[in-house]
JSON list of C-alpha atoms and ligand atoms in Angstrom, two decimals:
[
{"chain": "Z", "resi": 22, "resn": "UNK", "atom": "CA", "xyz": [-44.10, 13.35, -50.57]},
{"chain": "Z", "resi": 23, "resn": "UNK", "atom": "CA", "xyz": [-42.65, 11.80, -46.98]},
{"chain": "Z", "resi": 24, "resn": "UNK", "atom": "CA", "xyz": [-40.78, 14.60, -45.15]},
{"chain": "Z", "resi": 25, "resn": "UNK", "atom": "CA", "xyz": [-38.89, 14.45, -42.34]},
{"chain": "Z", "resi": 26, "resn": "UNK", "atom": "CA", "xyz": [-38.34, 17.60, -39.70]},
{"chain": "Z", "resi": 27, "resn": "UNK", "atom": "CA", "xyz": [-35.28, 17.15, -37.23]},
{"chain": "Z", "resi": 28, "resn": "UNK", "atom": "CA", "xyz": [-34.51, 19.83, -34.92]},
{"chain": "Z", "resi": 29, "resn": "UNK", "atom": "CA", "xyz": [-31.37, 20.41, -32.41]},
{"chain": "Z", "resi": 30, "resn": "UNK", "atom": "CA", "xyz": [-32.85, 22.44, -29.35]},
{"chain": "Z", "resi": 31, "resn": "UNK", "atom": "CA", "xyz": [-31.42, 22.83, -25.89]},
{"chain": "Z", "resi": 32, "resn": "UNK", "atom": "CA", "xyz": [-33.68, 25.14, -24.48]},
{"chain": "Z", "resi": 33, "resn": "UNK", "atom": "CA", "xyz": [-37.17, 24.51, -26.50]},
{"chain": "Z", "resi": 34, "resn": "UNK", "atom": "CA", "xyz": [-36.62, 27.85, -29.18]},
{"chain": "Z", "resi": 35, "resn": "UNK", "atom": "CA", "xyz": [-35.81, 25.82, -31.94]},
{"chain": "Z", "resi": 36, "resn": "UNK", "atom": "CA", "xyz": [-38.36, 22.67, -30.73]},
{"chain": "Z", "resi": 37, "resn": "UNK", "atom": "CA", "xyz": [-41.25, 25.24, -30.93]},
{"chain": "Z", "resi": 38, "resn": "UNK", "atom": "CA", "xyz": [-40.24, 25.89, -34.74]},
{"chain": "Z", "resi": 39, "resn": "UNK", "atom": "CA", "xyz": [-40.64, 22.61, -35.29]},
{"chain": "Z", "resi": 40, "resn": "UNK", "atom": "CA", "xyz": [-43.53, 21.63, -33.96]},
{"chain": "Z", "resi": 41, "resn": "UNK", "atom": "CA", "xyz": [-44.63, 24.14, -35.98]},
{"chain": "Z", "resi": 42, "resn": "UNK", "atom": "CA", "xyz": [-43.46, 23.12, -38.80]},
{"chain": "Z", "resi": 43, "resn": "UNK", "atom": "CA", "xyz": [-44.63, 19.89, -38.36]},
{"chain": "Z", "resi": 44, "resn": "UNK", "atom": "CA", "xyz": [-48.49, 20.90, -37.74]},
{"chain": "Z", "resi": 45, "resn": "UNK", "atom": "CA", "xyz": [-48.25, 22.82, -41.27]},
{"chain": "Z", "resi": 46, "resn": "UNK", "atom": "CA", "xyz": [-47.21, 19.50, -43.04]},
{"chain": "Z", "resi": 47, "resn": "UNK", "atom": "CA", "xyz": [-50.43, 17.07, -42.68]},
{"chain": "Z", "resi": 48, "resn": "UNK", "atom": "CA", "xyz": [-49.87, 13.61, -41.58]},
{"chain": "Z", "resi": 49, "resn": "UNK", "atom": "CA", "xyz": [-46.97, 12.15, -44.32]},
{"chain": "Z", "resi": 50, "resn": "UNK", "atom": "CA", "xyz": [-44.25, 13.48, -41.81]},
{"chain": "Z", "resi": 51, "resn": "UNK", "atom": "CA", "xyz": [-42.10, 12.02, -39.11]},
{"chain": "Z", "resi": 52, "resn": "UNK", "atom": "CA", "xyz": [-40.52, 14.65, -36.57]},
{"chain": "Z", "resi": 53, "resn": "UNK", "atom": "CA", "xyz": [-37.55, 14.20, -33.74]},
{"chain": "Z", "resi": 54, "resn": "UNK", "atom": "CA", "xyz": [-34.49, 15.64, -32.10]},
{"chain": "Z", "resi": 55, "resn": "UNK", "atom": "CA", "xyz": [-31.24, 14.95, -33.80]},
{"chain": "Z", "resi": 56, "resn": "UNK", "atom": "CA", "xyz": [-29.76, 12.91, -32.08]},
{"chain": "Z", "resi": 57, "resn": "UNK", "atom": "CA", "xyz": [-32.53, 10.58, -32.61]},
{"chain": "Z", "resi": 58, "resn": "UNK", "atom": "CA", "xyz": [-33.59, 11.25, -36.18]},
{"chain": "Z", "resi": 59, "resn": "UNK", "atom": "CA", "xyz": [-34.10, 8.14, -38.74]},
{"chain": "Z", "resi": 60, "resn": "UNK", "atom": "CA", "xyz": [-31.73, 8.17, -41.65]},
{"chain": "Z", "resi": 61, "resn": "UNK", "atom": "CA", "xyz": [-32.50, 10.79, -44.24]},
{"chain": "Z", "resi": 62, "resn": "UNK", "atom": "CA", "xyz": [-32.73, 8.27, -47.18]},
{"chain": "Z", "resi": 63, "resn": "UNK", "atom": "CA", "xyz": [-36.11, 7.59, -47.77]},
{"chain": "Z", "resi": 64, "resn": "UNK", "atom": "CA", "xyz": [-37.32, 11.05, -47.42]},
{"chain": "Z", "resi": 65, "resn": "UNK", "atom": "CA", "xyz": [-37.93, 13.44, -50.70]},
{"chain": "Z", "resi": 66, "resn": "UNK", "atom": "CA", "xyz": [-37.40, 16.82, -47.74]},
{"chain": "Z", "resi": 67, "resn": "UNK", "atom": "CA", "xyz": [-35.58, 17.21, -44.90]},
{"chain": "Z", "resi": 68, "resn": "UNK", "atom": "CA", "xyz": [-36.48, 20.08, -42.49]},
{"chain": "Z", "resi": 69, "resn": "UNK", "atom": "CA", "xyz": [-33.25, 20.79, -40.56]},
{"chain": "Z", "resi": 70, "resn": "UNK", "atom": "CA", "xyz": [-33.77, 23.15, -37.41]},
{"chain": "Z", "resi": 71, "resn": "UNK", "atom": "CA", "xyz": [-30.58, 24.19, -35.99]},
{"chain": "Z", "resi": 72, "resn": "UNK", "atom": "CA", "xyz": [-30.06, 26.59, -32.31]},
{"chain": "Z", "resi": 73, "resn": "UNK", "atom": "CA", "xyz": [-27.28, 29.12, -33.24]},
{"chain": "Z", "resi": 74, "resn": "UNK", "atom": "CA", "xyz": [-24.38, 28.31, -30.28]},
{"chain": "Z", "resi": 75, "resn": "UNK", "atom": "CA", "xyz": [-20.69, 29.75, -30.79]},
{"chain": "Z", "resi": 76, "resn": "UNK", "atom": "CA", "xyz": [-21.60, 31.28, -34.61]},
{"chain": "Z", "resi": 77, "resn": "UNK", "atom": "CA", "xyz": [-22.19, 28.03, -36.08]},
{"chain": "Z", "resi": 78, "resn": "UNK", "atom": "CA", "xyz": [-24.22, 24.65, -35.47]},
{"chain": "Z", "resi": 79, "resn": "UNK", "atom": "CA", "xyz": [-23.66, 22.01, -33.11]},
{"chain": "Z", "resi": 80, "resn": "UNK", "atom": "CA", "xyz": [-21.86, 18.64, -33.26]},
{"chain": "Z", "resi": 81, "resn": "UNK", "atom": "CA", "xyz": [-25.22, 16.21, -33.47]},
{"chain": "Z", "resi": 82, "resn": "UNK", "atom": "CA", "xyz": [-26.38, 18.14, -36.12]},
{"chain": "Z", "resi": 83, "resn": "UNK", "atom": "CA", "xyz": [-22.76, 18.64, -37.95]},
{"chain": "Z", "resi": 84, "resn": "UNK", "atom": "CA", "xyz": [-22.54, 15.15, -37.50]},
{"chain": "Z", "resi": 85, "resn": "UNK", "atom": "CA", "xyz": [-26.17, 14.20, -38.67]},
{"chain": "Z", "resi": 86, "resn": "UNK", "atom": "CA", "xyz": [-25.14, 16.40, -41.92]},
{"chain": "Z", "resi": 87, "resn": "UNK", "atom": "CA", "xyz": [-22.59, 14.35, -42.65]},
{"chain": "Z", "resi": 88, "resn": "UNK", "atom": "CA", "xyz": [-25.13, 11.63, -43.89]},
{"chain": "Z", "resi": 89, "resn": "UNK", "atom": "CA", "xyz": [-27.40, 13.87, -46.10]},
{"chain": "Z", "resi": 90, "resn": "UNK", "atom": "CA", "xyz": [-26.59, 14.45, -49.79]},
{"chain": "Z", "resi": 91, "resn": "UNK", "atom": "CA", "xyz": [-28.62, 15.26, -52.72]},
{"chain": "Z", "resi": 92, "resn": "UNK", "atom": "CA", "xyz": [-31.23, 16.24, -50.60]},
{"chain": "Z", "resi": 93, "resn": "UNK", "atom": "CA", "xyz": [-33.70, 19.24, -50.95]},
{"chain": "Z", "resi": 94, "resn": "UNK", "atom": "CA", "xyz": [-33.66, 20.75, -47.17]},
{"chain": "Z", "resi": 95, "resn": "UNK", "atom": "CA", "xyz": [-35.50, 23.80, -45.14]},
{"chain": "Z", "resi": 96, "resn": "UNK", "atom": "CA", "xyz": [-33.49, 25.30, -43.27]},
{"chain": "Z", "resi": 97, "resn": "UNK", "atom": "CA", "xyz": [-34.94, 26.75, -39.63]},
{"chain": "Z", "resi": 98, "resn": "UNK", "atom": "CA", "xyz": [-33.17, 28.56, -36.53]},
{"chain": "Z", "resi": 99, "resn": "UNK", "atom": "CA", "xyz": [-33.18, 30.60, -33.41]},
{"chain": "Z", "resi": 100, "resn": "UNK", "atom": "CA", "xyz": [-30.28, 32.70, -32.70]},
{"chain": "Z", "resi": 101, "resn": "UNK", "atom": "CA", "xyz": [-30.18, 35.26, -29.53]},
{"chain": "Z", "resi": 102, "resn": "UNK", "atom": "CA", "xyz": [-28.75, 37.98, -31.66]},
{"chain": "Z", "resi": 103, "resn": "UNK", "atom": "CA", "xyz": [-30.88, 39.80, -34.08]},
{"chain": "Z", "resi": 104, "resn": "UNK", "atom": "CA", "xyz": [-31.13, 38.25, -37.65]},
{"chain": "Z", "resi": 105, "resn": "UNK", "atom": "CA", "xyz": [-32.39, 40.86, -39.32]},
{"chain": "Z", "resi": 106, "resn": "UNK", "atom": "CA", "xyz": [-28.72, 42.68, -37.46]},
{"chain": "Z", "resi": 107, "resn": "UNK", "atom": "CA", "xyz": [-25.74, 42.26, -40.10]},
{"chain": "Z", "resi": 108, "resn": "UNK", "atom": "CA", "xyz": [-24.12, 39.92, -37.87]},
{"chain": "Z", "resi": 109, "resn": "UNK", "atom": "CA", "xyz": [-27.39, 37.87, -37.94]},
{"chain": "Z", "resi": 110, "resn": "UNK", "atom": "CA", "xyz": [-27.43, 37.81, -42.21]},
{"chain": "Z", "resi": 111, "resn": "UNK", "atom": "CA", "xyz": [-23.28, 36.69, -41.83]},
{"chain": "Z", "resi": 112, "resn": "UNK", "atom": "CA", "xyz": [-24.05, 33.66, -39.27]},
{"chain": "Z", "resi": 113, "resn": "UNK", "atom": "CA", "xyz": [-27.12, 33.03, -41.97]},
{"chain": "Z", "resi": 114, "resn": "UNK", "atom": "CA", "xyz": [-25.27, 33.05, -45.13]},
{"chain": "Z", "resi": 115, "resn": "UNK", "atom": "CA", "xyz": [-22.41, 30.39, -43.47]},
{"chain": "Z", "resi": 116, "resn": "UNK", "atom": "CA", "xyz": [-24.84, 28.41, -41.99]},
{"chain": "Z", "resi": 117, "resn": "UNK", "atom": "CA", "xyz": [-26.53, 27.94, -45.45]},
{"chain": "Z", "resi": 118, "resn": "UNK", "atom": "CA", "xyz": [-23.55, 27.46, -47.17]},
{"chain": "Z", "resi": 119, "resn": "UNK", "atom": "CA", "xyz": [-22.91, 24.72, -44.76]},
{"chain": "Z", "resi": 120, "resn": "UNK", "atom": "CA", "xyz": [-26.15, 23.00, -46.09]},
{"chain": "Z", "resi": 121, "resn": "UNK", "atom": "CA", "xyz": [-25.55, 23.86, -49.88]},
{"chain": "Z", "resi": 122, "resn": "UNK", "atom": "CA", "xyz": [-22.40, 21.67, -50.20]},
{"chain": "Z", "resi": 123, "resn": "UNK", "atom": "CA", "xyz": [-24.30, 18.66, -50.84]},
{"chain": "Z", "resi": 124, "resn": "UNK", "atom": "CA", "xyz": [-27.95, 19.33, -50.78]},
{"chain": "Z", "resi": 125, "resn": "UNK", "atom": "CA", "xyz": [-30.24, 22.22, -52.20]},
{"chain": "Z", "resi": 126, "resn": "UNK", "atom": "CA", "xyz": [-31.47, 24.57, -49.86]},
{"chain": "Z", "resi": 127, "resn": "UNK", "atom": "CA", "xyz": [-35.21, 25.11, -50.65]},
{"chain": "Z", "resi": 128, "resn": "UNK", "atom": "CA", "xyz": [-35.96, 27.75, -47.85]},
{"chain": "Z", "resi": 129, "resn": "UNK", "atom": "CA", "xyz": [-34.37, 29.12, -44.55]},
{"chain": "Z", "resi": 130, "resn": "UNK", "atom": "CA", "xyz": [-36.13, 30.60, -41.81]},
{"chain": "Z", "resi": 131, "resn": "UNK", "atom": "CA", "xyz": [-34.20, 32.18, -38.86]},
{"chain": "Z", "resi": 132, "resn": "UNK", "atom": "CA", "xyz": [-35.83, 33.84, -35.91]},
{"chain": "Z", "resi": 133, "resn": "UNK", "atom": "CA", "xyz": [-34.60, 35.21, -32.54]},
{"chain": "Z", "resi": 134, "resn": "UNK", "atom": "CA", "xyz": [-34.77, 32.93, -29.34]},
{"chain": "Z", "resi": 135, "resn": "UNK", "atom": "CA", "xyz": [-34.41, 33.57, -25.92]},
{"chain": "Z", "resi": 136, "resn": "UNK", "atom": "CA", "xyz": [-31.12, 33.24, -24.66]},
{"chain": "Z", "resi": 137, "resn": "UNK", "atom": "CA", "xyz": [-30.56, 31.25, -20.79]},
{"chain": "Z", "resi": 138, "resn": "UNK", "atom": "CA", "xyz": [-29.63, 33.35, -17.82]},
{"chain": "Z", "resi": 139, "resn": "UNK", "atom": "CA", "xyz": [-25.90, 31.40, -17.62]},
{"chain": "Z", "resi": 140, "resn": "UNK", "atom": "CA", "xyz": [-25.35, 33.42, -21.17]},
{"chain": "Z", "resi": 141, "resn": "UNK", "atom": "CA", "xyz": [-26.03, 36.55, -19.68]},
{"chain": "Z", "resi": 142, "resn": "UNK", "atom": "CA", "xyz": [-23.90, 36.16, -16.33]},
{"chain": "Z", "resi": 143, "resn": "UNK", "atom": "CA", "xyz": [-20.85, 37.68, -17.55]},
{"chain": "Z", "resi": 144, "resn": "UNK", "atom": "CA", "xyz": [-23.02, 41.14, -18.62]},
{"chain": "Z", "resi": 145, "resn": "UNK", "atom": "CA", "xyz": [-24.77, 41.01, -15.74]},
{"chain": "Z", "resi": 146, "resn": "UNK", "atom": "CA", "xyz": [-21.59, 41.22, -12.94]},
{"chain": "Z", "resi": 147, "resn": "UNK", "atom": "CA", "xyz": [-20.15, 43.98, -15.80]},
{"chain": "Z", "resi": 148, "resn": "UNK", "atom": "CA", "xyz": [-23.32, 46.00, -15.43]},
{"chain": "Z", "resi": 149, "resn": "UNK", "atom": "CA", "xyz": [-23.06, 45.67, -11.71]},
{"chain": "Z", "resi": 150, "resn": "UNK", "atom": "CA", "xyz": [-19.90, 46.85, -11.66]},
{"chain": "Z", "resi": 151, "resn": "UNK", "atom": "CA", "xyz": [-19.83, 49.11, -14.81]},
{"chain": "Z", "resi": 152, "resn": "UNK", "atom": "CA", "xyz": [-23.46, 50.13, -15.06]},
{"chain": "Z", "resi": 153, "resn": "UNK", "atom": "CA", "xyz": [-22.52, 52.39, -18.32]},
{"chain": "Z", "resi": 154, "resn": "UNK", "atom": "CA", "xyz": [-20.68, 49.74, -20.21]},
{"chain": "Z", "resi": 155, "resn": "UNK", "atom": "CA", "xyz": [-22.02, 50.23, -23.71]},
{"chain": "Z", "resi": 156, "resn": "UNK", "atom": "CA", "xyz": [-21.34, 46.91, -24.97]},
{"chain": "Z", "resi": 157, "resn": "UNK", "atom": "CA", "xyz": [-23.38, 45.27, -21.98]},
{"chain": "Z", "resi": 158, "resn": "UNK", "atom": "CA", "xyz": [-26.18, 47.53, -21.97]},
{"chain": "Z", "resi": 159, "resn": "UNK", "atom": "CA", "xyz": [-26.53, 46.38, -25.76]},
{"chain": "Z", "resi": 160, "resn": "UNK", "atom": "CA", "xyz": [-26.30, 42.60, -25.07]},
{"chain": "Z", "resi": 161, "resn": "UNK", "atom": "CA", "xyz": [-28.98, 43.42, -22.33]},
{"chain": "Z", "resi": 162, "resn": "UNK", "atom": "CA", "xyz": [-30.59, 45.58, -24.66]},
{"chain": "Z", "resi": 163, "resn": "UNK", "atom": "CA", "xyz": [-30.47, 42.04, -26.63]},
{"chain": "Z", "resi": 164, "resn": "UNK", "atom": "CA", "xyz": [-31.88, 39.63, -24.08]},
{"chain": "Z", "resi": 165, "resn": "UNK", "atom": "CA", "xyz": [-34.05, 41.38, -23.38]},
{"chain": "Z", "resi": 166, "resn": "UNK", "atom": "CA", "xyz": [-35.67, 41.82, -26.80]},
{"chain": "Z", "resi": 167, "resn": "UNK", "atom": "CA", "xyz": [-34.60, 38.31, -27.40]},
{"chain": "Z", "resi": 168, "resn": "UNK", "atom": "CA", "xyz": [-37.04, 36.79, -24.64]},
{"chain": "Z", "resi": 169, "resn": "UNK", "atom": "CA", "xyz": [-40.09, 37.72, -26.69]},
{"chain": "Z", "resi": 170, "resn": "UNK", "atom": "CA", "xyz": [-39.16, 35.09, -29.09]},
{"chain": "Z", "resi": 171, "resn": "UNK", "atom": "CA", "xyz": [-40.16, 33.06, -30.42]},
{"chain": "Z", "resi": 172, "resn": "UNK", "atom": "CA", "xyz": [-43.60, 34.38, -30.39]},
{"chain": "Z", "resi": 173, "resn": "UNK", "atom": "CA", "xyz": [-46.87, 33.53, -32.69]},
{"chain": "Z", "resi": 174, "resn": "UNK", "atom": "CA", "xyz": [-45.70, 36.41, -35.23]},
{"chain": "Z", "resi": 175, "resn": "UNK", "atom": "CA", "xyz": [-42.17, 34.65, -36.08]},
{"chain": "Z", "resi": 176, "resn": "UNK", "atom": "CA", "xyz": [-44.50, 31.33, -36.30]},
{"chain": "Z", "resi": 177, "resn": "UNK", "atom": "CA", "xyz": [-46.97, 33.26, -39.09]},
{"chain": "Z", "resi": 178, "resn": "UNK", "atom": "CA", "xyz": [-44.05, 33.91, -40.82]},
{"chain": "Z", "resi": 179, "resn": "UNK", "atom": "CA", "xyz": [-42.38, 30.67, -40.69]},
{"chain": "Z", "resi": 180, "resn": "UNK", "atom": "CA", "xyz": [-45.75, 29.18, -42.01]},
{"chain": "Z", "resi": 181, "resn": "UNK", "atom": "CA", "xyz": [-45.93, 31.49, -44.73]},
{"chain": "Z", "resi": 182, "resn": "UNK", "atom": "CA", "xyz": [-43.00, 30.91, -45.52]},
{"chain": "Z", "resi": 183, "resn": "UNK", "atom": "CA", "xyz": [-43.28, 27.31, -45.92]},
{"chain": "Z", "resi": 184, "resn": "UNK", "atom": "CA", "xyz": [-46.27, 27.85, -48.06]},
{"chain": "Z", "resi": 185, "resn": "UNK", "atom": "CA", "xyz": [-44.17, 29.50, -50.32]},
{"chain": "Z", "resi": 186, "resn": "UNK", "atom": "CA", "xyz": [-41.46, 26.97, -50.38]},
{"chain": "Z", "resi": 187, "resn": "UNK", "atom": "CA", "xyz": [-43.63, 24.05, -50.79]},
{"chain": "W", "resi": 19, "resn": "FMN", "atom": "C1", "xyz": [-23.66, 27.87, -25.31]},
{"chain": "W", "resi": 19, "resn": "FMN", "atom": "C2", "xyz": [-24.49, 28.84, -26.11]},
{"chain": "W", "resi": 19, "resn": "FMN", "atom": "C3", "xyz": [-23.91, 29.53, -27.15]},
{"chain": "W", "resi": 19, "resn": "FMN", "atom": "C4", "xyz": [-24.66, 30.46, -27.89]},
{"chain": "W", "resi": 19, "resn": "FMN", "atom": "N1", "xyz": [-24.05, 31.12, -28.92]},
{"chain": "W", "resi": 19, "resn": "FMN", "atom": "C5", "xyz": [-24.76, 32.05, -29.61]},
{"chain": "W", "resi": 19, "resn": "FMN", "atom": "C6", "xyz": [-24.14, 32.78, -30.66]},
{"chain": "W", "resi": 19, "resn": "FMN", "atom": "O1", "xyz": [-22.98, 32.58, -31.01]},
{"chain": "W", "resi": 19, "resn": "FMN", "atom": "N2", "xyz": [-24.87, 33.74, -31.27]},
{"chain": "W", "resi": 19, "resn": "FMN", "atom": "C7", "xyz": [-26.19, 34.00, -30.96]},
{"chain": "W", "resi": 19, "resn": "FMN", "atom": "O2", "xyz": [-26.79, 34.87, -31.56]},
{"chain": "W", "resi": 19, "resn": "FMN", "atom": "N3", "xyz": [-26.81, 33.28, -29.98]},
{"chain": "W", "resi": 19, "resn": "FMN", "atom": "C8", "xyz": [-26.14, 32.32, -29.31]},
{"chain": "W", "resi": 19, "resn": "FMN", "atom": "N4", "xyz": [-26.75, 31.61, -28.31]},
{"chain": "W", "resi": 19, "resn": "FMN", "atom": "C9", "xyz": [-28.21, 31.81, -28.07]},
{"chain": "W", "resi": 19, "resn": "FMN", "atom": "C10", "xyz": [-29.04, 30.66, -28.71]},
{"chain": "W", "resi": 19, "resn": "FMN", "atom": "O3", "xyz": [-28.72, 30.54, -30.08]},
{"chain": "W", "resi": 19, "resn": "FMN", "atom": "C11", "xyz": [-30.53, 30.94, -28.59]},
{"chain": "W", "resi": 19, "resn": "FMN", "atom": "O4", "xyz": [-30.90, 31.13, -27.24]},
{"chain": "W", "resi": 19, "resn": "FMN", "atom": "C12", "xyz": [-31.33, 29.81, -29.23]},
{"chain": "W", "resi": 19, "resn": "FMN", "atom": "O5", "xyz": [-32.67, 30.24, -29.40]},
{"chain": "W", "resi": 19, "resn": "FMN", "atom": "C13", "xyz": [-31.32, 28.53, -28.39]},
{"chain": "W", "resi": 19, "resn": "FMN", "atom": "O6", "xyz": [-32.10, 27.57, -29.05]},
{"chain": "W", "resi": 19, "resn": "FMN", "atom": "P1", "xyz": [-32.79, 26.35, -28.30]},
{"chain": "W", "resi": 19, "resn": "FMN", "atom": "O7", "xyz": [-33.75, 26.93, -27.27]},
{"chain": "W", "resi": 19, "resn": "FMN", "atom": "O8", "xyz": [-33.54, 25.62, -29.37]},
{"chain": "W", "resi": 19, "resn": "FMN", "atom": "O9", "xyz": [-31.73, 25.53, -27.65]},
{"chain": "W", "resi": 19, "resn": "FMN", "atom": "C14", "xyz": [-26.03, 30.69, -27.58]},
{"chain": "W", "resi": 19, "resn": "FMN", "atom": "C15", "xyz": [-26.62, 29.97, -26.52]},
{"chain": "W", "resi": 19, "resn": "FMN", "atom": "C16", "xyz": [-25.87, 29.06, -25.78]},
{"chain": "W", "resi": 19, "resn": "FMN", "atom": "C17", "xyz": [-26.53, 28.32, -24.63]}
]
């Protein structure tokens, strides 16, 4: 089996997963950032890390997508939100059946990641001047939860569940 693990990361979440990832596999893997992965052809699984940005994935990896069919793909993530939230199981179910069209979707791990400071500006200055806004104390609420991850227990998880998936 040759696999290959590409990741999109801006901020080192989603990098972290797959380093992971890559330390559970052995040696018969090659590993690197989308926008300079190897063509998917001559591998029998693709592990496909995406960061969650505007509800969806980004462009590199849309685009990288583009080139994959017939392939049997792990899927891995960080999100800020929640996943285990029911906004987090929506933005998990689309972003799988972005992968299904083509491919079969072996696994999917998603996780929470902490989200940068420029994210949080616009709650920040509300909370400043509305320190009771209920819909900024929850994003802060959020963050704040969010900059725990991700930690060694979402990376037991992951592993377990690539034992399972393997
Ligand atoms: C521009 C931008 C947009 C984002 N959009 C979302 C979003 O729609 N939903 C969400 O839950 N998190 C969102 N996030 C948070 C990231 O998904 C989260 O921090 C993720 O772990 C980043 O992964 P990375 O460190 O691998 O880049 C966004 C972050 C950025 C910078």
């Amino acid at each position: 089996m040759k696999y290959l693990v590409i990741y999109s990361s801006e901020t080192g979440n989603t990098k972290k997963l797959a380093n992971t990832i890559g330390e559970s596999l052995g040696n018969n893997f090659d590993i690197a950032h989308v926008s300079m992965a190897p063509e998917p052809f001559s591998y029998d699984v693709l592990f496909v890390g995406y960061r969650l940005t505007s509800g969806s994935i980004d462009d590199n990896l849309k685009e990288y997508l583009s080139s994959i069919r017939g392939k049997k793909i792990f899927l891995f993530g960080t999100m800020g939100a929640n996943p285990s939230s029911p906004y987090g199981g929506i933005i998990k179910k689309n972003i799988q059946n972005i992968f299904e069209q083509n491919n079969t979707v072996i696994g999917h791990f998603l996780c929470q990641g902490q989200i940068s400071n420029g994210i949080m500006d616009k709650w920040f200055n509300l909370l400043e001047k509305t320190p009771d806004d209920l819909h900024a104390l929850k994003q802060l609420e959020n963050y704040k939860s969010a900059l725990k991850h991700p930690n060694e227990n979402d990376m037991l998880e992951l592993r377990n569940l690539l034992i399972q998936c393997l």
